[in-house]
Coordinates of C-alpha atoms in Angstrom, one line a residue:
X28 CA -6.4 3.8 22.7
X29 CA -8.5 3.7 19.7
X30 CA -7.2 3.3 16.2
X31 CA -10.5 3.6 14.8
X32 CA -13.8 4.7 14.6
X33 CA -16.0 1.9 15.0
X34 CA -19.4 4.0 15.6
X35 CA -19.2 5.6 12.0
X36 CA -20.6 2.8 9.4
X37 CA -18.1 1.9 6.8
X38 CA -19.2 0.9 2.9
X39 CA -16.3 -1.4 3.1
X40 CA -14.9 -3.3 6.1
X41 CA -14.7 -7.2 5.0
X42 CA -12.4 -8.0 8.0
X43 CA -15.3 -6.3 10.5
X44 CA -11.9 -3.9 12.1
X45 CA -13.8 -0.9 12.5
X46 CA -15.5 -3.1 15.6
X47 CA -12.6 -5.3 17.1
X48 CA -10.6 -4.8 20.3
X49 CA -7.3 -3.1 20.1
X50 CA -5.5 -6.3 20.7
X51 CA -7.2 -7.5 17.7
X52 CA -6.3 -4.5 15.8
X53 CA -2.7 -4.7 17.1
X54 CA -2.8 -8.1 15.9
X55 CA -3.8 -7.5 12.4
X56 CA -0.9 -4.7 12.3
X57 CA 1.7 -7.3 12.8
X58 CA 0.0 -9.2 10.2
X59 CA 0.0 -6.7 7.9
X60 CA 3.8 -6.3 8.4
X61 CA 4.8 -9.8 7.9
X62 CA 2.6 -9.3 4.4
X63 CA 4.1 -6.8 3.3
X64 CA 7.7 -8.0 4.4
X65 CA 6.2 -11.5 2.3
X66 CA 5.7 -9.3 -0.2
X67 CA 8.9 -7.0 -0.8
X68 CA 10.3 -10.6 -1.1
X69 CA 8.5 -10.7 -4.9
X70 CA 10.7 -8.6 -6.8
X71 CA 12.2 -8.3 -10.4
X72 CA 15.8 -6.6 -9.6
X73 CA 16.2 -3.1 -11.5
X74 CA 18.0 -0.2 -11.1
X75 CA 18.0 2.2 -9.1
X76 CA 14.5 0.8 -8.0
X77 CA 13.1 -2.4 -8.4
X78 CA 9.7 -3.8 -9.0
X79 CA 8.7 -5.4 -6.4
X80 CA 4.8 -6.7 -4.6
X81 CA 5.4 -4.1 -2.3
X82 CA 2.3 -1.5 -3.6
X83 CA -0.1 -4.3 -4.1
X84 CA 0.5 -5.0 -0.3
X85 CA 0.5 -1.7 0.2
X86 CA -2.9 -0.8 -1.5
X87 CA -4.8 -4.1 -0.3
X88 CA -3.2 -3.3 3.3
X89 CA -5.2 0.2 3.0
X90 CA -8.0 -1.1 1.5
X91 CA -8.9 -4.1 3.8
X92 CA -8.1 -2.2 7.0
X93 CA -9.1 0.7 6.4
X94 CA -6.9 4.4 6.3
X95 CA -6.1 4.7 9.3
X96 CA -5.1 0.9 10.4
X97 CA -3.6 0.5 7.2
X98 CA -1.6 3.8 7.4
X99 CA -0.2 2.7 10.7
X100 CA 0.5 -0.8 9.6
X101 CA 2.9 0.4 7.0
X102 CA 4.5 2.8 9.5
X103 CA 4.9 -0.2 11.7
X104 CA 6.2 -2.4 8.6
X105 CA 8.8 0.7 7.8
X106 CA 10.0 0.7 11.5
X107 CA 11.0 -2.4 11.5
X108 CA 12.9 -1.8 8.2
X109 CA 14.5 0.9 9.9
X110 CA 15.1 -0.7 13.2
X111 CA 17.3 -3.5 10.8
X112 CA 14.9 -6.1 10.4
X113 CA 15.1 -7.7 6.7
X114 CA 11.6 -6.5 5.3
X115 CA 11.9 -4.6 2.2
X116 CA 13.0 -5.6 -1.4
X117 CA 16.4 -8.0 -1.6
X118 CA 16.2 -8.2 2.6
X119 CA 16.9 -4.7 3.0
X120 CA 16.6 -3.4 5.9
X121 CA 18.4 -0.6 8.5
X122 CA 18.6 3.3 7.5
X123 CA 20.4 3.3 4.0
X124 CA 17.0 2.3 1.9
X125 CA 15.7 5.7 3.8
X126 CA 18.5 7.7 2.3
X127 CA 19.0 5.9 -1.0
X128 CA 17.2 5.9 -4.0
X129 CA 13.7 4.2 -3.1
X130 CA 13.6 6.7 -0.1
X131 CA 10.7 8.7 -1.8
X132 CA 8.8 5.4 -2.5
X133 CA 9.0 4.2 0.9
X134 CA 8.0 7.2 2.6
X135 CA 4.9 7.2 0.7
X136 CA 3.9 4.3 1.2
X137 CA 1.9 5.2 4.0
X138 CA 0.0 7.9 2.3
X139 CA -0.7 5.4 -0.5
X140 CA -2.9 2.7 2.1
X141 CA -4.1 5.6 3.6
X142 CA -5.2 6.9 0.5
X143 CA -6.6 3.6 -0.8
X144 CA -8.3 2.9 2.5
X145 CA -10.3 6.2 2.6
X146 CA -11.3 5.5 -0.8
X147 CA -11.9 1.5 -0.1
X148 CA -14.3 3.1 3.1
X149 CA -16.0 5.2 0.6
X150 CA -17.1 2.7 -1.4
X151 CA -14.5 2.5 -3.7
X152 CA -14.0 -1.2 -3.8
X153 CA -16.1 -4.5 -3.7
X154 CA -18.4 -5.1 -6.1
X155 CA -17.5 -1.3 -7.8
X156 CA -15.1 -2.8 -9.9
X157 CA -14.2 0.0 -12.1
X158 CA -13.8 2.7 -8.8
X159 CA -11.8 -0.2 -7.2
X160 CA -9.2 0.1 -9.8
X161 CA -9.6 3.5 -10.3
X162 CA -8.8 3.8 -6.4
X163 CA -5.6 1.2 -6.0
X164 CA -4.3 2.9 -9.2
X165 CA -4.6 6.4 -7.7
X166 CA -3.0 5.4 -5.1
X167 CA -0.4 3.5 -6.8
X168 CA 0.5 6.6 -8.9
X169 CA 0.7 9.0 -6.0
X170 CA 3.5 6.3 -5.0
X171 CA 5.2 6.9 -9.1
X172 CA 4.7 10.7 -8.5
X173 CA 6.2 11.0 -4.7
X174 CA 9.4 8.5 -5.4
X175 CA 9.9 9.7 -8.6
X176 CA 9.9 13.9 -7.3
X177 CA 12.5 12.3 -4.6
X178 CA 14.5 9.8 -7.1
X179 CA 14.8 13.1 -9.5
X180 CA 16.6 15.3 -6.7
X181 CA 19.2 12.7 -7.1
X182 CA 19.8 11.9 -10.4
X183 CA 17.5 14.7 -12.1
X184 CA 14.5 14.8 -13.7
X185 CA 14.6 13.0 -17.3
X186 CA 16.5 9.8 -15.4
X187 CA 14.1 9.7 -12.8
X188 CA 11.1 9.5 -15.3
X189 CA 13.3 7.3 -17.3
X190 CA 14.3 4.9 -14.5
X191 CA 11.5 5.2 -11.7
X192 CA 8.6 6.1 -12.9
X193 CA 7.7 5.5 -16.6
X194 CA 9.0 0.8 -16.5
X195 CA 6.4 1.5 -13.2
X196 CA 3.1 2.9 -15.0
X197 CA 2.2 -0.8 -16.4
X198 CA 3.1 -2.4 -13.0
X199 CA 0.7 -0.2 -11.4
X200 CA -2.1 -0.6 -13.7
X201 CA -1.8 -4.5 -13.4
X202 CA -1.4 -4.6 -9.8
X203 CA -4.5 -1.7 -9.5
X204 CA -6.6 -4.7 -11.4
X205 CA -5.6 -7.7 -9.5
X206 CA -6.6 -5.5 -6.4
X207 CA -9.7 -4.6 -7.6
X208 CA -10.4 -8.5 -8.7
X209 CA -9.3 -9.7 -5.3
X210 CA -12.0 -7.3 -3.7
X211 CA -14.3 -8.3 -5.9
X212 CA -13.9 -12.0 -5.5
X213 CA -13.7 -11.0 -2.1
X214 CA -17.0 -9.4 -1.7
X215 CA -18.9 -11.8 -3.2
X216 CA -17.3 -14.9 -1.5
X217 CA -16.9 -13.6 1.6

């Protein structure tokens, strides 16, 4: 089984994944889940979505293990949601956040680390500050852009902008920095 490709050099792998046994890998994944269930934990209640940690976790997730361990690490995180387990935002868990109105956000979450971690393998990321934002904040807005496209089926168009995507933008662009200053600090403390 191989999640990775460890023979292709990677411009950004701090946590040396590309290389590392399966078990290892499989390791980190659970990891990665109890982060992100850490993180849904963070959250300033709004409706119908609130804010939560959730796409810094996400983005980081992507970035430090790259797209496709960090892809499948959020799969495995949403799983779990869906299998009951407490992990998103308030303790949610079960199949009624997958129907409700975050449904668009969560199912893009794994095309968000994905996204981030093909950029972060790139290049995008490090000690390229300004691409490192540019990428977590891509990434973050494809998140805006998916769950607000879902959030507007239910409650149309001008609420969903109003209500789940527009309180969001400065969210994003904070988190995008603090990502990019973590893999900074990262990069050249590491």
């Amino acid at each position: 089984m191989q999640i990775s490709n460890p023979s292709r050099s990677l411009a950004f792998d701090p946590l040396n994944l590309a290389s590392r046994p399966v078990a290892v890998k499989l390791a980190f994944v659970f990891a990665g889940t109890l982060i992100l269930a850490l993180a849904s934990q963070i959250a300033v209640p709004m409706l119908p979505v609130p804010i939560t940690m959730q796409t810094f976790a996400v983005t980081m997730i992507g970035a430090l293990y790259g797209w496709r361990l960090g892809a499948l690490t959020v799969l495995a995180w949403l799983g779990e949601a869906m299998l009951g387990a407490p992990v998103l935002a308030g303790g949610a868990g079960g199949l009624a956040p997958f129907a409700g109105p975050t449904a668009g956000y969560l199912a893009s979450f794994p095309l968000v680390a994905a996204v981030a971690g093909l950029l972060a393998e790139r290049g995008w990321t490090g000690n390229r500050v300004i691409r490192s934002f540019a990428a977590h904040l891509l990434a973050n807005l494809l998140c805006l852009v998916l769950g607000g496209l879902y959030l507007a089926a239910l409650i149309g168009a001008e609420q969903a902008w109003l209500l789940g995507v527009a309180p969001f933008v400065l969210g994003a662009v904070l988190k995008s920095a603090l990502a990019a200053a973590v893999l900074k600090a990262m990069r050249r403390f590491g």
